[in-house]
Amino acid sequence: MNTEPRGQRAVRRGALAAVAAAALVLLFGFAAPAQADDNPSTIANGLASSRLYVTQDARGQVTIDQNAVLASLNGSPDADIRAVVVRNGVGQQAMGRMLVGVKDRVDKGDTYVAITADGTRMTGISKMFDSGEINRLIARSDPGSGNAQARLTAFAGHAEQQADAKARSGTISGFVTLSVVVLIMAGAFGAFLVAGKRRREREARQMAELKKGVEEDVILLGEDIAALDLDVMDHGLDPDTRRDYERAMNSYDDAKTATDRAARPTDMEDVTTALENGRYYMTATRARLAGEEVPQRRAPCFFNPQHGPSVKDVTWAPPGGVARSVPACDADAQRVLKGQDPDVRLVPYGDGRRPYYDAGPAYAPYAGGYYASYGGLDLLSGMMIGTMLGSMMSGGFGGGYADAGAMSGFGGDGGDVGGGWDFGGGDFGGGF
């Protein structure tokens, strides 16, 4: 029978339990293995300052000269490789996932490879090489050697050669592209210069033709004035007649001056405005000399403004065109009413002559000046339907002449297209 006091027994049992617990802690605490270093964070820390990292589990399984491998990796700066040696038995999928986690943490380097300690398995990821290129590089790294050091050294050499080749190809492509762009720009600029030269030559030719035609109108008015041969100093000359004749001569002088100064088709509007004034005042002068009533001032004859003011409107249609009402002098009105062709004003055009309303845009200001006081565009657009000038007016002709010519630029935004870390595993012939 145990005569030990109850309190002493309790103390003894507590002490034994404490000793047993301490023994268990010591036993399992010292027996627990150290934390494995094959996780991405640990490997990334090792690769932050070195291009090669051998995991703890692989160190007892591999025999490599790390300095020699590092020399190969450091000697391949264009490929920019980071290498990890893992324990034997690690699968391709696991190595690939590990490399993704490592490169995200290291955040430098273009190519990452992992190889088992015995060199039998190797995989890689890269933003420089696609999966096919990585597979070929791994396949060329002597997979049958069973030597991790030899495979890493061979991979580094082949990868550097491939990177250099891609760089040279990119440089050549860049030069080729630049050369093509330069040639295109030179061609476009040359075409622009040629087009500009041709346009200037065309405009100069049109201006010469226009000026020749306008000078014919001016000379004809001058001859008409000279043929009348009135002596404005004659005191017996009717004052109103003298005034209209002087106005006709002044208009002729204005037309000559404007013609001499004209450098562009738009300048011809002032010439024909002066000619229209001169023609009317000559008509008024003749009527006064004949003792007749001065006719109402009307728009010039549409068919030939040299004929002076119109006397009536007639319905006329150009060949193949629609009929419209146009002002006409008495002679042309009679011809149209009889079904005959009117006496149309033909102007210089190329090697021949054609109606002024079909002689091109240079004659737009010419026509505009004659009809400026009679509705201008509104009147002309109705009369010119179906003619070359009519086509201009429907497109926005406003009595002026605008130079045409603009160079299109080619233009457009470009963006870099990056690779996206392709996987390769040459030993098993597929991408990750």
mmCIF file of N, CA, C and O in Angstrom, residues 238-289:
data_model
loop_
_atom_site.group_PDB
_atom_site.id
_atom_site.type_symbol
_atom_site.label_atom_id
_atom_site.label_comp_id
_atom_site.label_asym_id
_atom_site.label_seq_id
_atom_site.Cartn_x
_atom_site.Cartn_y
_atom_site.Cartn_z
ATOM 1 N N ASP A 238 -21.926 116.050 -128.668
ATOM 2 C CA ASP A 238 -22.909 115.944 -127.574
ATOM 3 C C ASP A 238 -22.217 115.523 -126.287
ATOM 4 O O ASP A 238 -21.422 114.564 -126.281
ATOM 5 N N PRO A 239 -22.473 116.230 -125.173
ATOM 6 C CA PRO A 239 -21.794 115.911 -123.904
ATOM 7 C C PRO A 239 -22.006 114.468 -123.464
ATOM 8 O O PRO A 239 -21.066 113.831 -122.953
ATOM 9 N N ASP A 240 -23.237 113.954 -123.605
ATOM 10 C CA ASP A 240 -23.490 112.571 -123.180
ATOM 11 C C ASP A 240 -22.709 111.577 -124.049
ATOM 12 O O ASP A 240 -22.190 110.566 -123.551
ATOM 13 N N THR A 241 -22.632 111.903 -125.333
ATOM 14 C CA THR A 241 -21.859 111.046 -126.240
ATOM 15 C C THR A 241 -20.382 111.073 -125.867
ATOM 16 O O THR A 241 -19.705 110.041 -125.833
ATOM 17 N N ARG A 242 -19.869 112.316 -125.616
ATOM 18 C CA ARG A 242 -18.479 112.434 -125.213
ATOM 19 C C ARG A 242 -18.219 111.643 -123.926
ATOM 20 O O ARG A 242 -17.204 110.944 -123.805
ATOM 21 N N ARG A 243 -19.127 111.755 -122.983
ATOM 22 C CA ARG A 243 -18.943 111.076 -121.692
ATOM 23 C C ARG A 243 -18.876 109.553 -121.881
ATOM 24 O O ARG A 243 -18.004 108.875 -121.331
ATOM 25 N N ASP A 244 -19.808 108.992 -122.661
ATOM 26 C CA ASP A 244 -19.813 107.539 -122.860
ATOM 27 C C ASP A 244 -18.577 107.075 -123.627
ATOM 28 O O ASP A 244 -18.004 106.016 -123.330
ATOM 29 N N TYR A 245 -18.152 107.900 -124.606
ATOM 30 C CA TYR A 245 -16.966 107.527 -125.383
ATOM 31 C C TYR A 245 -15.714 107.566 -124.501
ATOM 32 O O TYR A 245 -14.844 106.687 -124.581
ATOM 33 N N GLU A 246 -15.632 108.590 -123.642
ATOM 34 C CA GLU A 246 -14.502 108.662 -122.714
ATOM 35 C C GLU A 246 -14.514 107.478 -121.741
ATOM 36 O O GLU A 246 -13.460 106.926 -121.399
ATOM 37 N N ARG A 247 -15.706 107.096 -121.313
ATOM 38 C CA ARG A 247 -15.809 105.927 -120.420
ATOM 39 C C ARG A 247 -15.348 104.658 -121.137
ATOM 40 O O ARG A 247 -14.695 103.799 -120.534
ATOM 41 N N ALA A 248 -15.682 104.542 -122.400
ATOM 42 C CA ALA A 248 -15.240 103.379 -123.162
ATOM 43 C C ALA A 248 -13.716 103.363 -123.261
ATOM 44 O O ALA A 248 -13.073 102.313 -123.102
ATOM 45 N N MET A 249 -13.100 104.529 -123.555
ATOM 46 C CA MET A 249 -11.638 104.587 -123.652
ATOM 47 C C MET A 249 -10.982 104.301 -122.305
ATOM 48 O O MET A 249 -9.955 103.607 -122.245
ATOM 49 N N ASN A 250 -11.558 104.844 -121.237
ATOM 50 C CA ASN A 250 -11.000 104.575 -119.902
ATOM 51 C C ASN A 250 -11.090 103.079 -119.565
ATOM 52 O O ASN A 250 -10.173 102.505 -118.961
ATOM 53 N N SER A 251 -12.198 102.462 -119.941
ATOM 54 C CA SER A 251 -12.352 101.022 -119.690
ATOM 55 C C SER A 251 -11.313 100.225 -120.469
ATOM 56 O O SER A 251 -10.754 99.240 -119.965
ATOM 57 N N TYR A 252 -11.059 100.669 -121.702
ATOM 58 C CA TYR A 252 -10.034 100.010 -122.510
ATOM 59 C C TYR A 252 -8.666 100.132 -121.836
ATOM 60 O O TYR A 252 -7.906 99.159 -121.761
ATOM 61 N N ASP A 253 -8.351 101.322 -121.339
ATOM 62 C CA ASP A 253 -7.071 101.508 -120.646
ATOM 63 C C ASP A 253 -6.988 100.619 -119.403
ATOM 64 O O ASP A 253 -5.938 100.032 -119.107
ATOM 65 N N ASP A 254 -8.106 100.536 -118.658
ATOM 66 C CA ASP A 254 -8.131 99.685 -117.461
ATOM 67 C C ASP A 254 -7.896 98.223 -117.840
ATOM 68 O O ASP A 254 -7.172 97.496 -117.137
ATOM 69 N N ALA A 255 -8.509 97.799 -118.935
ATOM 70 C CA ALA A 255 -8.354 96.409 -119.364
ATOM 71 C C ALA A 255 -6.908 96.129 -119.769
ATOM 72 O O ALA A 255 -6.347 95.070 -119.435
ATOM 73 N N LYS A 256 -6.283 97.070 -120.489
ATOM 74 C CA LYS A 256 -4.882 96.872 -120.878
ATOM 75 C C LYS A 256 -3.972 96.786 -119.657
ATOM 76 O O LYS A 256 -3.100 95.923 -119.570
ATOM 77 N N THR A 257 -4.179 97.704 -118.720
ATOM 78 C CA THR A 257 -3.338 97.713 -117.510
ATOM 79 C C THR A 257 -3.506 96.424 -116.719
ATOM 80 O O THR A 257 -2.522 95.823 -116.258
ATOM 81 N N ALA A 258 -4.762 95.978 -116.557
ATOM 82 C CA ALA A 258 -5.015 94.745 -115.801
ATOM 83 C C ALA A 258 -4.410 93.534 -116.500
ATOM 84 O O ALA A 258 -3.911 92.603 -115.856
ATOM 85 N N THR A 259 -4.444 93.534 -117.833
ATOM 86 C CA THR A 259 -3.847 92.419 -118.587
ATOM 87 C C THR A 259 -2.345 92.374 -118.381
ATOM 88 O O THR A 259 -1.752 91.307 -118.186
ATOM 89 N N ASP A 260 -1.711 93.530 -118.443
ATOM 90 C CA ASP A 260 -0.260 93.581 -118.257
ATOM 91 C C ASP A 260 0.149 93.112 -116.865
ATOM 92 O O ASP A 260 1.207 92.491 -116.688
ATOM 93 N N ARG A 261 -0.669 93.402 -115.876
ATOM 94 C CA ARG A 261 -0.335 93.060 -114.495
ATOM 95 C C ARG A 261 -0.730 91.625 -114.132
ATOM 96 O O ARG A 261 -0.280 91.089 -113.117
ATOM 97 N N ALA A 262 -1.573 91.021 -114.936
ATOM 98 C CA ALA A 262 -2.123 89.704 -114.592
ATOM 99 C C ALA A 262 -1.011 88.654 -114.509
ATOM 100 O O ALA A 262 -0.193 88.523 -115.420
ATOM 101 N N ALA A 263 -0.983 87.955 -113.390
ATOM 102 C CA ALA A 263 -0.002 86.883 -113.198
ATOM 103 C C ALA A 263 -0.679 85.541 -112.965
ATOM 104 O O ALA A 263 -0.043 84.494 -113.101
ATOM 105 N N ARG A 264 -1.957 85.588 -112.623
ATOM 106 C CA ARG A 264 -2.715 84.378 -112.343
ATOM 107 C C ARG A 264 -4.075 84.474 -113.016
ATOM 108 O O ARG A 264 -4.547 85.588 -113.300
ATOM 109 N N PRO A 265 -4.728 83.335 -113.266
ATOM 110 C CA PRO A 265 -6.043 83.376 -113.903
ATOM 111 C C PRO A 265 -7.043 84.253 -113.163
ATOM 112 O O PRO A 265 -7.890 84.902 -113.789
ATOM 113 N N THR A 266 -6.966 84.297 -111.828
ATOM 114 C CA THR A 266 -7.914 85.114 -111.073
ATOM 115 C C THR A 266 -7.792 86.595 -111.419
ATOM 116 O O THR A 266 -8.764 87.352 -111.287
ATOM 117 N N ASP A 267 -6.601 87.010 -111.857
ATOM 118 C CA ASP A 267 -6.408 88.420 -112.203
ATOM 119 C C ASP A 267 -7.194 88.816 -113.446
ATOM 120 O O ASP A 267 -7.406 90.009 -113.687
ATOM 121 N N MET A 268 -7.629 87.845 -114.241
ATOM 122 C CA MET A 268 -8.334 88.149 -115.481
ATOM 123 C C MET A 268 -9.774 88.613 -115.254
ATOM 124 O O MET A 268 -10.394 89.156 -116.159
ATOM 125 N N GLU A 269 -10.276 88.417 -114.057
ATOM 126 C CA GLU A 269 -11.634 88.882 -113.787
ATOM 127 C C GLU A 269 -11.718 90.403 -113.896
ATOM 128 O O GLU A 269 -12.701 90.953 -114.415
ATOM 129 N N ASP A 270 -10.681 91.108 -113.435
ATOM 130 C CA ASP A 270 -10.667 92.565 -113.553
ATOM 131 C C ASP A 270 -10.618 92.996 -115.020
ATOM 132 O O ASP A 270 -11.220 94.004 -115.406
ATOM 133 N N VAL A 271 -9.917 92.209 -115.839
ATOM 134 C CA VAL A 271 -9.804 92.552 -117.261
ATOM 135 C C VAL A 271 -11.167 92.473 -117.936
ATOM 136 O O VAL A 271 -11.606 93.419 -118.622
ATOM 137 N N THR A 272 -11.858 91.355 -117.753
ATOM 138 C CA THR A 272 -13.140 91.179 -118.458
ATOM 139 C C THR A 272 -14.239 92.063 -117.882
ATOM 140 O O THR A 272 -15.169 92.443 -118.596
ATOM 141 N N THR A 273 -14.126 92.433 -116.607
ATOM 142 C CA THR A 273 -15.078 93.404 -116.058
ATOM 143 C C THR A 273 -14.910 94.751 -116.761
ATOM 144 O O THR A 273 -15.896 95.410 -117.137
ATOM 145 N N ALA A 274 -13.648 95.146 -116.957
ATOM 146 C CA ALA A 274 -13.391 96.400 -117.678
ATOM 147 C C ALA A 274 -13.840 96.300 -119.137
ATOM 148 O O ALA A 274 -14.388 97.259 -119.702
ATOM 149 N N LEU A 275 -13.633 95.132 -119.753
ATOM 150 C CA LEU A 275 -14.058 94.952 -121.147
ATOM 151 C C LEU A 275 -15.579 95.025 -121.280
ATOM 152 O O LEU A 275 -16.101 95.599 -122.246
ATOM 153 N N GLU A 276 -16.289 94.469 -120.315
ATOM 154 C CA GLU A 276 -17.756 94.517 -120.358
ATOM 155 C C GLU A 276 -18.231 95.965 -120.260
ATOM 156 O O GLU A 276 -19.156 96.387 -120.978
ATOM 157 N N ASN A 277 -17.595 96.739 -119.378
ATOM 158 C CA ASN A 277 -17.942 98.160 -119.288
ATOM 159 C C ASN A 277 -17.681 98.871 -120.619
ATOM 160 O O ASN A 277 -18.520 99.635 -121.120
ATOM 161 N N GLY A 278 -16.494 98.640 -121.196
ATOM 162 C CA GLY A 278 -16.136 99.293 -122.453
ATOM 163 C C GLY A 278 -17.109 98.944 -123.581
ATOM 164 O O GLY A 278 -17.493 99.825 -124.374
ATOM 165 N N ARG A 279 -17.523 97.667 -123.663
ATOM 166 C CA ARG A 279 -18.456 97.254 -124.704
ATOM 167 C C ARG A 279 -19.807 97.952 -124.558
ATOM 168 O O ARG A 279 -20.426 98.395 -125.537
ATOM 169 N N TYR A 280 -20.264 98.087 -123.335
ATOM 170 C CA TYR A 280 -21.559 98.738 -123.147
ATOM 171 C C TYR A 280 -21.480 100.215 -123.526
ATOM 172 O O TYR A 280 -22.364 100.746 -124.215
ATOM 173 N N TYR A 281 -20.398 100.892 -123.102
ATOM 174 C CA TYR A 281 -20.296 102.326 -123.391
ATOM 175 C C TYR A 281 -20.098 102.576 -124.892
ATOM 176 O O TYR A 281 -20.554 103.608 -125.415
ATOM 177 N N MET A 282 -19.476 101.639 -125.584
ATOM 178 C CA MET A 282 -19.396 101.779 -127.041
ATOM 179 C C MET A 282 -20.772 101.611 -127.680
ATOM 180 O O MET A 282 -21.135 102.318 -128.633
ATOM 181 N N THR A 283 -21.569 100.689 -127.150
ATOM 182 C CA THR A 283 -22.941 100.517 -127.656
ATOM 183 C C THR A 283 -23.754 101.777 -127.402
ATOM 184 O O THR A 283 -24.517 102.246 -128.272
ATOM 185 N N ALA A 284 -23.586 102.363 -126.202
ATOM 186 C CA ALA A 284 -24.313 103.589 -125.865
ATOM 187 C C ALA A 284 -23.856 104.747 -126.756
ATOM 188 O O ALA A 284 -24.676 105.566 -127.218
ATOM 189 N N THR A 285 -22.554 104.830 -127.026
ATOM 190 C CA THR A 285 -22.018 105.907 -127.873
ATOM 191 C C THR A 285 -22.599 105.813 -129.285
ATOM 192 O O THR A 285 -23.026 106.829 -129.867
ATOM 193 N N ARG A 286 -22.633 104.625 -129.860
ATOM 194 C CA ARG A 286 -23.168 104.460 -131.209
ATOM 195 C C ARG A 286 -24.659 104.809 -131.258
ATOM 196 O O ARG A 286 -25.141 105.403 -132.238
ATOM 197 N N ALA A 287 -25.381 104.417 -130.222
ATOM 198 C CA ALA A 287 -26.813 104.724 -130.207
ATOM 199 C C ALA A 287 -27.029 106.241 -130.166
ATOM 200 O O ALA A 287 -27.901 106.790 -130.861
ATOM 201 N N ARG A 288 -26.224 106.951 -129.383
ATOM 202 C CA ARG A 288 -26.381 108.407 -129.291
ATOM 203 C C ARG A 288 -26.007 109.069 -130.635
ATOM 204 O O ARG A 288 -26.666 110.024 -131.071
ATOM 205 N N LEU A 289 -24.931 108.572 -131.251
ATOM 206 C CA LEU A 289 -24.529 109.145 -132.536
ATOM 207 C C LEU A 289 -25.601 108.927 -133.608
ATOM 208 O O LEU A 289 -25.783 109.769 -134.500
#
